[in-house]
PDB file of C-alpha atoms in Angstrom:
ATOM      1  CA  MET A   1       0.000   0.000   0.000  1.00 45.00           C
ATOM      2  CA  SER A   2       1.556   3.236  -1.054  1.00 53.00           C
ATOM      3  CA  GLY A   3       0.363   6.780  -0.687  1.00 62.00           C
ATOM      4  CA  PHE A   4      -0.280   6.793   3.079  1.00 60.00           C
ATOM      5  CA  ARG A   5       1.426   9.515   4.997  1.00 60.00           C
ATOM      6  CA  THR A   6       3.138   9.007   8.320  1.00 62.00           C
ATOM      7  CA  ASN A   7       1.769  10.223  11.642  1.00 62.00           C
ATOM      8  CA  GLN A   8       3.981  13.316  11.335  1.00 61.00           C
ATOM      9  CA  ASP A   9       1.729  14.431   8.462  1.00 66.00           C
ATOM     10  CA  LEU A  10      -1.477  14.282  10.548  1.00 74.00           C
ATOM     11  CA  ASP A  11      -1.669  17.991  11.255  1.00 75.00           C
ATOM     12  CA  ALA A  12      -5.000  19.526  12.295  1.00 78.00           C
ATOM     13  CA  ALA A  13      -5.697  21.245   8.967  1.00 79.00           C
ATOM     14  CA  ARG A  14      -5.088  18.039   6.987  1.00 78.00           C
ATOM     15  CA  LEU A  15      -7.278  16.019   9.361  1.00 76.00           C
ATOM     16  CA  ARG A  16     -10.118  18.570   9.328  1.00 75.00           C
ATOM     17  CA  LYS A  17     -10.142  18.436   5.525  1.00 76.00           C
ATOM     18  CA  ALA A  18     -10.100  14.628   5.469  1.00 75.00           C
ATOM     19  CA  PHE A  19     -12.805  14.338   8.148  1.00 72.00           C
ATOM     20  CA  GLY A  20     -14.953  16.804   6.167  1.00 68.00           C
ATOM     21  CA  ILE A  21     -15.173  14.346   3.281  1.00 65.00           C
ATOM     22  CA  PHE A  22     -17.601  12.263   5.336  1.00 67.00           C
ATOM     23  CA  PRO A  23     -21.081  13.855   5.145  1.00 68.00           C
ATOM     24  CA  THR A  24     -23.059  14.149   8.368  1.00 73.00           C
ATOM     25  CA  GLY A  25     -26.375  15.458   9.534  1.00 81.00           C
ATOM     26  CA  VAL A  26     -26.579  18.397  11.918  1.00 88.00           C
ATOM     27  CA  VAL A  27     -28.389  18.720  15.232  1.00 93.00           C
ATOM     28  CA  ALA A  28     -29.192  21.515  17.636  1.00 94.00           C
ATOM     29  CA  VAL A  29     -28.658  20.712  21.311  1.00 97.00           C
ATOM     30  CA  ALA A  30     -30.531  23.129  23.569  1.00 97.00           C
ATOM     31  CA  ALA A  31     -32.029  23.621  27.004  1.00 97.00           C
ATOM     32  CA  GLU A  32     -33.366  26.229  29.350  1.00 96.00           C
ATOM     33  CA  VAL A  33     -30.778  26.954  32.041  1.00 94.00           C
ATOM     34  CA  ASP A  34     -31.216  29.613  34.706  1.00 92.00           C
ATOM     35  CA  GLY A  35     -34.167  31.059  32.785  1.00 91.00           C
ATOM     36  CA  ALA A  36     -32.319  31.424  29.479  1.00 92.00           C
ATOM     37  CA  VAL A  37     -32.281  29.234  26.367  1.00 95.00           C
ATOM     38  CA  ILE A  38     -28.772  28.083  25.512  1.00 95.00           C
ATOM     39  CA  GLY A  39     -27.548  25.669  22.895  1.00 95.00           C
ATOM     40  CA  LEU A  40     -25.222  24.789  20.082  1.00 94.00           C
ATOM     41  CA  ALA A  41     -25.055  23.081  16.699  1.00 91.00           C
ATOM     42  CA  ALA A  42     -23.246  19.755  16.327  1.00 90.00           C
ATOM     43  CA  SER A  43     -22.457  17.677  13.260  1.00 82.00           C
ATOM     44  CA  SER A  44     -21.172  14.703  15.229  1.00 86.00           C
ATOM     45  CA  PHE A  45     -24.545  13.201  16.200  1.00 92.00           C
ATOM     46  CA  THR A  46     -25.082   9.452  15.964  1.00 92.00           C
ATOM     47  CA  SER A  47     -27.373   6.755  17.266  1.00 93.00           C
ATOM     48  CA  VAL A  48     -25.633   4.465  19.757  1.00 95.00           C
ATOM     49  CA  SER A  49     -28.036   1.985  21.362  1.00 95.00           C
ATOM     50  CA  LEU A  50     -31.681   0.899  21.339  1.00 95.00           C
ATOM     51  CA  ASP A  51     -31.552  -0.649  24.838  1.00 96.00           C
ATOM     52  CA  PRO A  52     -31.041   1.616  26.643  1.00 96.00           C
ATOM     53  CA  PRO A  53     -31.935   4.233  24.021  1.00 97.00           C
ATOM     54  CA  LEU A  54     -28.754   6.292  23.575  1.00 97.00           C
ATOM     55  CA  VAL A  55     -27.381   8.818  21.100  1.00 97.00           C
ATOM     56  CA  SER A  56     -24.110  10.743  21.159  1.00 96.00           C
ATOM     57  CA  VAL A  57     -22.689  14.122  20.216  1.00 95.00           C
ATOM     58  CA  SER A  58     -19.095  15.294  20.346  1.00 93.00           C
ATOM     59  CA  ILE A  59     -18.417  18.693  21.882  1.00 94.00           C
ATOM     60  CA  ALA A  60     -15.110  20.568  21.640  1.00 92.00           C
ATOM     61  CA  ASN A  61     -13.294  20.921  24.963  1.00 94.00           C
ATOM     62  CA  THR A  62     -13.073  24.640  24.198  1.00 94.00           C
ATOM     63  CA  SER A  63     -16.882  25.038  24.067  1.00 93.00           C
ATOM     64  CA  LYS A  64     -18.021  27.912  26.263  1.00 92.00           C
ATOM     65  CA  THR A  65     -21.634  26.686  25.968  1.00 94.00           C
ATOM     66  CA  TRP A  66     -21.291  23.063  27.098  1.00 96.00           C
ATOM     67  CA  PRO A  67     -20.374  23.776  30.761  1.00 96.00           C
ATOM     68  CA  ASP A  68     -23.693  25.639  31.158  1.00 94.00           C
ATOM     69  CA  LEU A  69     -25.725  23.342  28.910  1.00 95.00           C
ATOM     70  CA  ARG A  70     -24.663  20.199  30.773  1.00 94.00           C
ATOM     71  CA  ARG A  71     -26.225  21.599  33.978  1.00 95.00           C
ATOM     72  CA  ALA A  72     -29.720  21.314  32.485  1.00 96.00           C
ATOM     73  CA  ASP A  73     -32.032  18.626  33.876  1.00 95.00           C
ATOM     74  CA  HIS A  74     -32.989  17.644  30.311  1.00 97.00           C
ATOM     75  CA  LEU A  75     -31.564  18.532  26.901  1.00 98.00           C
ATOM     76  CA  GLY A  76     -33.424  18.815  23.635  1.00 97.00           C
ATOM     77  CA  VAL A  77     -31.816  17.512  20.455  1.00 97.00           C
ATOM     78  CA  THR A  78     -33.306  18.532  17.114  1.00 96.00           C
ATOM     79  CA  VAL A  79     -32.249  16.964  13.810  1.00 93.00           C
ATOM     80  CA  LEU A  80     -32.124  19.924  11.423  1.00 92.00           C
ATOM     81  CA  ALA A  81     -33.992  19.851   8.116  1.00 90.00           C
ATOM     82  CA  ASP A  82     -32.471  20.751   4.744  1.00 89.00           C
ATOM     83  CA  HIS A  83     -34.029  24.242   4.781  1.00 88.00           C
ATOM     84  CA  GLN A  84     -32.413  25.157   8.141  1.00 89.00           C
ATOM     85  CA  ASP A  85     -28.878  25.958   6.938  1.00 86.00           C
ATOM     86  CA  VAL A  86     -29.127  29.647   7.894  1.00 89.00           C
ATOM     87  CA  LEU A  87     -30.454  28.650  11.303  1.00 90.00           C
ATOM     88  CA  CYS A  88     -27.551  26.230  11.730  1.00 87.00           C
ATOM     89  CA  ARG A  89     -25.018  29.000  11.086  1.00 88.00           C
ATOM     90  CA  GLN A  90     -26.902  31.183  13.580  1.00 90.00           C
ATOM     91  CA  LEU A  91     -26.638  28.401  16.218  1.00 90.00           C
ATOM     92  CA  ALA A  92     -22.883  28.283  15.633  1.00 86.00           C
ATOM     93  CA  GLY A  93     -22.575  32.070  15.919  1.00 86.00           C
ATOM     94  CA  PRO A  94     -22.490  34.537  18.809  1.00 89.00           C
ATOM     95  CA  VAL A  95     -24.097  33.086  21.948  1.00 87.00           C
ATOM     96  CA  ALA A  96     -26.376  36.069  22.601  1.00 86.00           C
ATOM     97  CA  GLN A  97     -28.027  35.832  19.122  1.00 89.00           C
ATOM     98  CA  ARG A  98     -28.267  32.041  18.679  1.00 93.00           C
ATOM     99  CA  PHE A  99     -32.003  31.859  19.296  1.00 93.00           C
ATOM    100  CA  ASP A 100     -33.135  35.251  17.983  1.00 93.00           C
ATOM    101  CA  GLY A 101     -36.337  34.719  15.980  1.00 91.00           C
ATOM    102  CA  VAL A 102     -36.190  30.923  16.358  1.00 92.00           C
ATOM    103  CA  LEU A 103     -39.454  29.090  17.064  1.00 92.00           C
ATOM    104  CA  LEU A 104     -38.893  26.818  20.061  1.00 94.00           C
ATOM    105  CA  ASN A 105     -40.653  24.296  22.242  1.00 93.00           C
ATOM    106  CA  ALA A 106     -39.600  23.739  25.860  1.00 94.00           C
ATOM    107  CA  SER A 107     -40.552  20.770  28.012  1.00 94.00           C
ATOM    108  CA  GLU A 108     -41.406  21.094  31.705  1.00 93.00           C
ATOM    109  CA  GLU A 109     -37.954  19.598  32.418  1.00 95.00           C
ATOM    110  CA  GLY A 110     -36.193  22.286  30.347  1.00 95.00           C
ATOM    111  CA  ALA A 111     -35.425  20.413  27.113  1.00 97.00           C
ATOM    112  CA  VAL A 112     -35.642  22.849  24.191  1.00 97.00           C
ATOM    113  CA  THR A 113     -36.336  21.695  20.634  1.00 96.00           C
ATOM    114  CA  LEU A 114     -36.675  23.684  17.419  1.00 94.00           C
ATOM    115  CA  ASP A 115     -39.789  23.823  15.267  1.00 88.00           C
ATOM    116  CA  ASP A 116     -39.509  22.381  11.748  1.00 86.00           C
ATOM    117  CA  GLY A 117     -36.789  19.894  12.688  1.00 91.00           C
ATOM    118  CA  LEU A 118     -36.933  16.346  11.378  1.00 92.00           C
ATOM    119  CA  ALA A 119     -36.805  14.758  14.822  1.00 94.00           C
ATOM    120  CA  GLN A 120     -36.872  16.082  18.354  1.00 96.00           C
ATOM    121  CA  PHE A 121     -35.450  14.132  21.282  1.00 96.00           C
ATOM    122  CA  ASP A 122     -35.786  14.728  25.019  1.00 97.00           C
ATOM    123  CA  CYS A 123     -32.550  13.543  26.664  1.00 97.00           C
ATOM    124  CA  THR A 124     -30.462  13.476  29.799  1.00 98.00           C
ATOM    125  CA  VAL A 125     -26.692  13.154  30.041  1.00 97.00           C
ATOM    126  CA  TYR A 126     -25.903   9.445  30.452  1.00 97.00           C
ATOM    127  CA  ARG A 127     -22.106   9.687  30.408  1.00 97.00           C
ATOM    128  CA  GLU A 128     -19.285  11.927  29.213  1.00 97.00           C
ATOM    129  CA  VAL A 129     -16.118  10.421  27.763  1.00 96.00           C
ATOM    130  CA  GLU A 130     -12.920  12.406  27.309  1.00 95.00           C
ATOM    131  CA  ALA A 131     -11.685  11.952  23.749  1.00 94.00           C
ATOM    132  CA  GLY A 132      -8.699  14.109  22.825  1.00 91.00           C
ATOM    133  CA  ASP A 133      -9.798  17.671  22.124  1.00 91.00           C
ATOM    134  CA  HIS A 134     -13.499  16.716  22.404  1.00 93.00           C
ATOM    135  CA  ILE A 135     -15.920  15.217  24.906  1.00 96.00           C
ATOM    136  CA  ILE A 136     -18.178  12.454  23.626  1.00 96.00           C
ATOM    137  CA  VAL A 137     -21.511  12.997  25.342  1.00 97.00           C
ATOM    138  CA  LEU A 138     -23.786   9.978  25.558  1.00 98.00           C
ATOM    139  CA  LEU A 139     -27.408  11.039  25.925  1.00 98.00           C
ATOM    140  CA  GLU A 140     -30.231   8.826  27.146  1.00 98.00           C
ATOM    141  CA  LEU A 141     -33.521   9.359  25.328  1.00 97.00           C
ATOM    142  CA  HIS A 142     -36.750   9.912  27.247  1.00 97.00           C
ATOM    143  CA  GLY A 143     -38.980  11.036  24.398  1.00 95.00           C
ATOM    144  CA  VAL A 144     -38.998  11.372  20.631  1.00 94.00           C
ATOM    145  CA  ASP A 145     -41.168  13.095  18.063  1.00 92.00           C
ATOM    146  CA  HIS A 146     -40.687  13.064  14.299  1.00 86.00           C
ATOM    147  CA  PRO A 147     -42.782  13.752  11.218  1.00 78.00           C
ATOM    148  CA  GLU A 148     -42.921  11.261   8.397  1.00 75.00           C
ATOM    149  CA  THR A 149     -41.590  13.686   5.778  1.00 76.00           C
ATOM    150  CA  GLY A 150     -38.623  15.948   5.210  1.00 82.00           C
ATOM    151  CA  SER A 151     -34.954  15.687   4.342  1.00 85.00           C
ATOM    152  CA  PRO A 152     -31.951  16.329   6.580  1.00 84.00           C
ATOM    153  CA  LEU A 153     -29.480  19.158   6.414  1.00 80.00           C
ATOM    154  CA  ILE A 154     -26.154  17.676   5.304  1.00 78.00           C
ATOM    155  CA  PHE A 155     -22.773  19.052   6.404  1.00 75.00           C
ATOM    156  CA  HIS A 156     -20.008  18.168   3.939  1.00 65.00           C
ATOM    157  CA  ARG A 157     -16.601  19.745   3.262  1.00 70.00           C
ATOM    158  CA  SER A 158     -17.388  22.672   5.589  1.00 66.00           C
ATOM    159  CA  GLY A 159     -20.597  23.524   3.731  1.00 67.00           C
ATOM    160  CA  PHE A 160     -24.255  22.546   3.671  1.00 72.00           C
ATOM    161  CA  GLY A 161     -26.055  20.382   1.171  1.00 69.00           C
ATOM    162  CA  ARG A 162     -29.181  18.372   0.614  1.00 73.00           C
ATOM    163  CA  LEU A 163     -29.910  14.817  -0.345  1.00 71.00           C
ATOM    164  CA  ALA A 164     -30.665  14.374  -4.025  1.00 69.00           C
ATOM    165  CA  THR A 165     -34.284  13.543  -4.708  1.00 66.00           C
ATOM    166  CA  THR A 166     -34.983  10.477  -6.776  1.00 55.00           C
ATOM    167  CA  ALA A 167     -37.834  10.214  -9.247  1.00 52.00           C
TER     168      ALA A 167
END
């Protein structure tokens, strides 16, 4: 096998570009904490287990939002739809403006989900695992809601896309 580079060539910029080749969906993770809605966008969401029902997201260790968000009794996770690319950028932007003009639903336990998402999950933190420059957060599901239609927002090569429709 030729063409592989050595570990010395695994710099952050090269890895980010290589990791970006793999398309992912995008979720919003949000909750009401101390009377305010806080949250973030994550493209590292995945299903983990059916029994118990678990999903995961990866959060950068440098996140200023996660230390507050993790204090919530419940978290809402919303799978973003293909028309929510502008909203996704807003959720990744300045903390004070992340939810300006966004239609939200909050549970009695404080989980916040976004209207028009493809799926909404009510979760609690099950476990956090240190993983290099990120924390893998395992979330236990307590409720789910999803419509039968819609297409996901796709994050690929640092940009957004949509699934191709087939005739």
